[in-house]
XYZ file of C-alpha atoms in Angstrom:
442
model
C 0.076 0.034 -0.087
C 2.736 2.382 0.887
C 4.232 1.780 -2.642
C 1.084 2.403 -4.057
C 0.733 5.749 -2.706
C 4.239 6.764 -3.232
C 3.607 5.936 -6.755
C 0.695 8.050 -6.792
C 2.509 10.995 -5.381
C 5.424 10.899 -7.917
C 2.834 10.942 -11.038
C 1.022 13.948 -9.226
C 4.578 15.827 -8.706
C 5.498 14.911 -12.406
C 1.802 16.301 -13.557
C 2.350 19.877 -11.585
C 5.837 19.972 -12.685
C 4.786 19.661 -16.605
C 2.134 22.239 -15.552
C 4.753 24.741 -14.176
C 7.048 24.289 -17.225
C 4.098 24.968 -19.612
C 3.122 28.136 -17.380
C 6.890 29.292 -17.779
C 6.944 28.590 -21.251
C 3.842 30.534 -21.853
C 5.169 33.250 -19.714
C 8.213 33.569 -21.778
C 6.472 33.575 -25.031
C 4.006 36.021 -23.989
C 6.678 38.611 -22.752
C 8.608 37.949 -26.360
C 5.622 38.865 -28.229
C 4.631 41.966 -26.136
C 7.975 43.091 -26.255
C 8.073 42.723 -30.274
C 4.713 44.646 -30.294
C 5.987 47.385 -28.311
C 8.993 47.670 -31.039
C 6.634 47.516 -33.993
C 4.069 50.106 -32.420
C 7.168 52.489 -31.924
C 8.078 52.454 -35.315
C 4.480 52.996 -36.213
C 4.454 55.857 -33.859
C 7.332 57.554 -35.547
C 5.694 57.126 -38.798
C 2.378 58.628 -37.757
C 4.037 61.440 -35.687
C 6.046 62.537 -38.759
C 2.838 62.108 -41.063
C 0.156 63.154 -38.487
C 1.793 65.389 -35.764
C 1.734 65.334 -32.411
C -1.902 65.875 -31.621
C -3.034 63.109 -33.845
C -0.555 60.486 -32.186
C -1.075 61.472 -28.437
C -3.062 58.823 -27.360
C -0.916 56.181 -28.831
C 2.193 57.827 -27.605
C 0.729 57.652 -23.850
C -0.292 54.042 -24.437
C 3.080 52.953 -25.585
C 4.786 54.750 -22.412
C 2.508 53.126 -20.109
C 3.127 49.469 -21.691
C 6.682 50.207 -21.300
C 6.631 51.036 -17.669
C 4.567 47.661 -16.828
C 6.607 45.645 -19.134
C 9.688 46.610 -17.160
C 7.814 44.834 -14.095
C 7.500 41.615 -16.396
C 11.081 41.526 -17.607
C 11.915 42.023 -13.550
C 9.851 39.117 -12.696
C 11.329 36.907 -15.396
C 14.857 37.718 -14.278
C 13.536 36.667 -10.597
C 12.246 33.328 -11.871
C 15.750 32.562 -13.742
C 18.345 33.913 -11.250
C 20.374 31.957 -9.021
C 18.362 32.636 -5.676
C 16.080 29.603 -5.120
C 12.338 29.932 -4.995
C 9.357 28.077 -3.881
C 7.110 26.849 -6.513
C 4.157 29.237 -5.387
C 6.292 32.198 -6.127
C 7.569 31.235 -9.556
C 3.919 30.399 -10.563
C 2.778 33.617 -9.290
C 5.190 35.546 -11.140
C 4.958 33.705 -14.536
C 0.979 34.229 -14.204
C 1.421 38.204 -13.738
C 4.047 38.271 -16.862
C 1.381 36.601 -18.826
C -1.282 39.361 -17.590
C 1.268 42.024 -18.233
C 2.259 40.937 -21.396
C -1.658 40.433 -22.578
C -2.794 43.816 -21.329
C 0.099 45.251 -23.387
C -0.724 43.841 -26.585
C -4.371 44.531 -26.216
C -3.965 48.021 -25.381
C -1.400 48.702 -28.098
C -3.342 46.913 -30.899
C -6.604 48.956 -29.713
C -4.659 52.140 -30.095
C -2.896 51.420 -32.977
C -6.246 50.150 -34.536
C -7.706 53.680 -34.297
C -4.823 55.237 -36.253
C -4.507 52.568 -38.493
C -6.896 54.040 -41.270
C -5.344 57.499 -40.993
C -1.942 56.156 -41.241
C -2.671 54.004 -44.279
C -4.559 56.860 -45.962
C -1.301 58.832 -45.324
C 0.919 56.208 -46.732
C -1.339 55.871 -49.877
C -1.805 60.081 -49.989
C -0.519 60.169 -53.628
C -2.718 57.454 -54.835
C -5.805 58.890 -53.142
C -5.142 62.645 -54.356
C -4.927 61.113 -57.777
C -8.595 59.487 -57.229
C -9.698 62.961 -55.884
C -8.679 64.978 -58.792
C -10.038 61.884 -61.247
C -13.348 61.683 -59.254
C -13.705 65.559 -59.329
C -13.139 65.322 -63.311
C -16.050 62.771 -63.550
C -18.235 64.755 -61.422
C -18.169 68.082 -63.018
C -19.366 66.121 -66.052
C -22.708 65.545 -64.085
C -23.226 69.191 -63.019
C -24.511 71.040 -65.919
C -26.853 67.922 -66.779
C -28.056 68.251 -63.182
C -28.826 72.040 -63.672
C -30.807 71.033 -66.761
C -32.748 68.239 -64.762
C -33.581 71.388 -62.382
C -35.054 73.659 -65.018
C -36.750 70.779 -66.585
C -38.710 69.648 -63.207
C -39.549 73.140 -62.664
C -42.058 72.952 -65.515
C -43.958 70.281 -63.454
C -43.362 70.647 -59.832
C -43.469 73.723 -57.353
C -40.322 75.819 -56.316
C -41.225 74.748 -52.612
C -40.802 70.880 -53.675
C -37.705 71.550 -55.983
C -35.869 73.405 -52.902
C -34.632 70.487 -51.823
C -32.424 69.594 -54.896
C -32.544 73.371 -56.780
C -29.235 74.694 -55.326
C -27.557 71.208 -55.756
C -25.816 71.431 -59.010
C -24.226 74.890 -57.929
C -23.190 73.581 -54.646
C -21.510 70.606 -55.949
C -19.648 72.820 -58.595
C -18.440 74.841 -55.853
C -17.294 71.688 -53.686
C -15.685 70.325 -56.582
C -13.506 73.359 -56.939
C -12.605 73.490 -53.597
C -11.514 69.409 -53.514
C -9.256 70.166 -56.539
C -7.880 73.229 -54.791
C -7.340 71.065 -51.602
C -5.787 68.298 -53.617
C -3.049 70.953 -54.607
C -2.579 72.197 -51.282
C -1.693 68.695 -49.969
C 0.740 67.965 -52.980
C 2.453 71.180 -52.137
C 2.637 70.673 -48.311
C 3.739 67.182 -48.658
C 6.525 68.072 -51.134
C 7.630 70.770 -48.325
C 7.663 68.197 -45.646
C 4.850 69.750 -43.950
C 3.383 66.298 -43.331
C 0.554 67.111 -40.996
C -1.049 69.962 -43.253
C -0.922 68.013 -46.067
C -2.958 65.372 -44.205
C -5.664 67.825 -43.219
C -5.908 69.257 -46.873
C -5.996 65.537 -48.159
C -9.167 65.169 -45.598
C -10.666 68.436 -46.874
C -10.309 67.122 -50.406
C -11.934 63.591 -49.922
C -14.949 64.803 -48.011
C -15.690 67.669 -50.498
C -16.029 65.184 -53.272
C -18.162 62.964 -51.398
C -20.685 65.678 -50.600
C -20.594 67.043 -54.163
C -21.507 63.281 -55.100
C -23.997 63.197 -52.584
C -25.580 66.419 -53.883
C -25.575 65.377 -57.658
C -27.230 62.004 -56.982
C -29.634 63.685 -54.775
C -30.633 65.164 -58.198
C -30.782 62.317 -60.216
C -33.191 60.389 -57.425
C -35.398 62.964 -56.664
C -37.516 62.621 -59.846
C -37.979 59.042 -59.205
C -38.936 59.324 -55.749
C -41.128 62.722 -56.703
C -42.828 60.115 -59.228
C -43.390 57.509 -56.766
C -45.120 60.256 -54.276
C -47.447 60.906 -57.047
C -48.452 57.378 -57.546
C -48.854 57.104 -53.901
C -51.009 60.364 -53.652
C -53.318 59.106 -56.426
C -53.997 55.906 -54.080
C -54.230 57.931 -50.538
C -56.516 60.103 -52.577
C -59.104 57.195 -53.650
C -58.487 55.475 -49.589
C -59.784 59.121 -48.296
C -62.782 59.517 -50.180
C -63.809 55.802 -49.218
C -62.807 56.777 -45.661
C -65.115 59.818 -45.875
C -68.115 57.391 -47.139
C -67.391 54.824 -44.249
C -67.298 57.415 -41.612
C -71.035 58.183 -41.946
C -72.103 54.858 -40.771
C -69.547 55.631 -37.609
C -71.116 56.991 -34.563
C -71.134 61.155 -35.444
C -69.211 62.165 -32.354
C -67.703 65.783 -32.624
C -64.188 64.198 -32.937
C -65.395 62.053 -36.181
C -67.255 65.230 -37.347
C -64.031 67.316 -37.091
C -61.694 64.727 -38.678
C -64.190 64.224 -41.704
C -64.235 67.897 -42.599
C -60.289 68.001 -41.852
C -60.208 65.322 -44.846
C -62.332 67.143 -47.011
C -60.405 70.241 -46.676
C -57.133 68.464 -47.453
C -58.650 66.589 -50.584
C -59.965 70.431 -51.699
C -56.653 71.861 -51.478
C -54.777 69.497 -53.775
C -53.836 71.266 -56.888
C -55.692 71.437 -59.921
C -54.905 69.189 -62.826
C -51.559 70.953 -64.842
C -50.796 72.994 -61.994
C -47.508 72.831 -60.298
C -47.624 70.528 -57.575
C -45.394 69.182 -54.411
C -46.418 65.679 -54.093
C -43.915 64.988 -51.245
C -46.008 67.954 -49.104
C -49.543 66.879 -50.813
C -49.081 63.462 -49.644
C -47.969 64.383 -46.343
C -50.843 66.406 -45.314
C -53.517 64.242 -46.976
C -51.740 61.040 -44.796
C -52.191 63.043 -42.078
C -55.939 63.827 -42.396
C -56.586 60.360 -43.457
C -54.714 58.818 -40.473
C -56.699 61.378 -38.088
C -60.068 60.331 -39.322
C -59.295 56.770 -38.971
C -58.567 57.163 -35.415
C -61.494 59.308 -34.703
C -63.813 56.646 -36.340
C -61.971 53.605 -34.190
C -62.484 55.820 -31.036
C -66.059 56.484 -31.518
C -66.881 52.865 -32.041
C -64.721 52.148 -29.223
C -66.766 54.274 -27.113
C -70.195 53.163 -28.503
C -69.438 49.521 -27.435
C -68.404 50.701 -24.303
C -70.506 53.825 -22.792
C -69.045 56.615 -20.646
C -69.939 56.256 -17.063
C -72.816 58.619 -16.044
C -71.129 62.074 -14.678
C -73.567 62.004 -11.579
C -71.839 58.859 -10.993
C -68.299 59.986 -11.165
C -69.256 62.951 -9.223
C -70.759 60.427 -6.492
C -67.533 58.362 -6.329
C -65.222 61.573 -6.131
C -67.395 62.993 -2.997
C -66.903 59.533 -1.415
C -63.126 59.399 -1.803
C -63.124 63.020 -0.287
C -65.160 61.641 2.598
C -62.978 58.909 2.978
C -59.602 61.201 3.007
C -61.108 63.784 5.365
C -61.655 61.071 7.981
C -58.241 59.403 7.556
C -56.504 62.695 7.659
C -58.254 63.740 10.897
C -57.345 60.611 12.648
C -54.150 60.804 11.494
C -53.562 64.325 12.402
C -55.179 63.751 15.928
C -52.777 60.934 16.444
C -49.632 61.879 15.133
C -47.432 60.324 18.041
C -48.913 57.045 17.527
C -49.202 56.607 13.418
C -46.420 54.779 11.817
C -45.349 55.011 8.473
C -47.586 52.400 6.127
C -50.621 54.881 7.210
C -49.019 58.000 6.376
C -47.747 56.504 3.003
C -51.237 55.407 1.667
C -52.561 58.636 3.005
C -50.171 60.642 0.878
C -50.446 58.088 -2.211
C -54.382 58.636 -1.627
C -53.809 62.572 -1.799
C -51.898 62.208 -4.811
C -54.449 60.378 -6.553
C -57.088 62.575 -5.369
C -54.967 65.748 -6.844
C -54.603 64.032 -10.300
C -58.312 63.836 -10.685
C -58.416 67.784 -10.558
C -55.477 67.900 -13.521
C -57.822 65.775 -15.761
C -59.117 68.256 -18.768
C -62.925 68.891 -18.660
C -63.562 66.614 -21.081
C -66.140 63.544 -21.528
C -62.749 61.257 -22.175
C -61.683 61.970 -18.846
C -64.841 60.261 -16.964
C -63.416 56.840 -16.980
C -59.939 57.569 -15.578
C -61.414 60.209 -13.069
C -63.933 57.414 -11.748
C -61.282 54.676 -11.382
C -58.727 57.247 -9.768
C -61.501 58.358 -7.669
C -62.365 54.671 -6.395
C -58.248 54.229 -6.255
C -57.991 57.191 -3.939
C -61.105 56.113 -1.502
C -59.491 52.672 -1.360
C -56.253 53.981 -0.091
C -57.806 56.200 2.197
C -59.399 53.554 3.720
C -56.559 51.813 3.971
C -54.677 54.237 5.436
C -57.534 54.961 8.203
C -57.300 51.168 8.911
C -53.809 51.142 9.427
C -53.868 54.102 11.467
C -56.560 52.549 13.467
C -54.375 49.345 14.004
C -51.360 51.776 14.838
C -53.637 53.542 17.789
C -54.996 50.141 19.222
C -51.678 48.793 19.525
C -50.361 51.916 21.032
C -52.641 52.191 23.711
C -51.919 50.892 27.659
C -53.526 47.741 27.980
C -54.544 49.024 31.634
C -53.600 51.659 33.930
C -52.876 49.720 37.290
C -51.205 46.749 35.515
C -47.394 46.228 35.250
C -46.200 49.469 33.811
C -49.398 51.325 33.960
C -50.582 54.099 35.955
C -49.398 52.908 38.917
C -47.136 49.804 38.354
C -43.494 49.956 37.541
C -40.685 52.030 39.284
C -41.738 55.273 40.643
C -45.322 54.923 39.343
C -45.101 57.007 36.286
C -43.060 54.609 34.370
C -43.704 51.829 31.437
C -46.740 52.220 30.016
C -47.724 55.712 31.117
C -44.678 57.268 29.338
C -45.555 55.673 26.555
C -49.415 57.134 26.705
C -47.912 60.689 27.585
C -45.596 60.253 24.501
C -48.263 59.786 22.359
C -50.473 62.271 23.762
C -47.726 65.038 23.588
C -47.020 64.029 20.181
C -50.010 63.700 18.654
C -51.740 66.578 20.699
C -54.686 63.747 21.328
C -57.348 65.886 23.396
C -60.812 65.232 24.522
C -62.153 62.259 26.034
C -59.144 60.312 25.955
C -57.303 62.702 28.444
C -60.513 63.153 30.371
C -59.916 59.248 31.032
C -56.532 59.302 31.808
C -56.993 62.237 34.800
C -60.241 60.725 35.901
C -58.704 57.302 36.499
């Protein structure tokens, strides 16, 4: 048996030694990888600083300095694991784990910060290529400026100035942006040749953005006519639908809201431009859709209301009066016994008063009857609950008797115990009347 356990112990030790060796190997590999990442990042930083300036590379520079500081700790721990001074296995394991932690953190931080600059750095490296593309795109887009102007003139014969306001200035603005892009590209080239890399990069960004915006403006002109035709087609469908809704609304309950919505939709239909007139299909469609939706909502509400009649106004007022009475009773009891009333009763009363105040804030219209009735019932229920809790607090605070232990004559000194509690409640709650009379008569 002793031989068995000895063999088992040797096997466990061999497994632990293998795990320690693997941990040490991983720590060394992680440290080497992190150190290489530092060197590569330093090269990237030198290039980025020369091209972009100090301001754009500040975050990467700060990250590199922090990593170098923490990696010096990792190198020191690695040295301790391999010097001549013997260490315990636990000490070696802790150091190796710390080396891996620091190394992985260093790589992650540098990768994050370098990644934030990578797109900009790549753009700087490809600056000549990008500048050539900017000039080529500007020439291509210039060929679209005059056709865009002609399109605006042609569309103005069919659509109103208000409708064309979205695109009428686009060709001129695109022309100005393209001129700015070409000028910025020239500035970028000159600054780069003069060694002013940061300024060259700023001019390159400006040229690229100007070309992008010019293309967006010209695309908007090309796409506007298609969208206008779609709006006109949809408008015709909405007109037919609206006329059908007006007819259908005659079968709905004729509430003031339904009648007003029908009138609004009829006016919106009547305001549509006559055939042959210049139009704004987008605005016409928007106004008609809004009036159509309002009629649908009014009809739905009227039918729902017809299926569920409003409560009688007298019933609502009765419920409010009942809640006011219950609130008044609860207030009186709690105010008269403040020294004995706990947090639960006070909370219910405060919530009841809040709900009651909300009733007064409801608009004075028929649709407020249902919420007013529900709120009045809620306020009354809360007030009743507050009264019940207050009565419980009062009953639990009363002395059981005046002559028992801790009562009027009991306890030490004759006035301790229950009498002290009673007087605390009296003084705190200002109880007056019959209760005081009972005490002093007794």
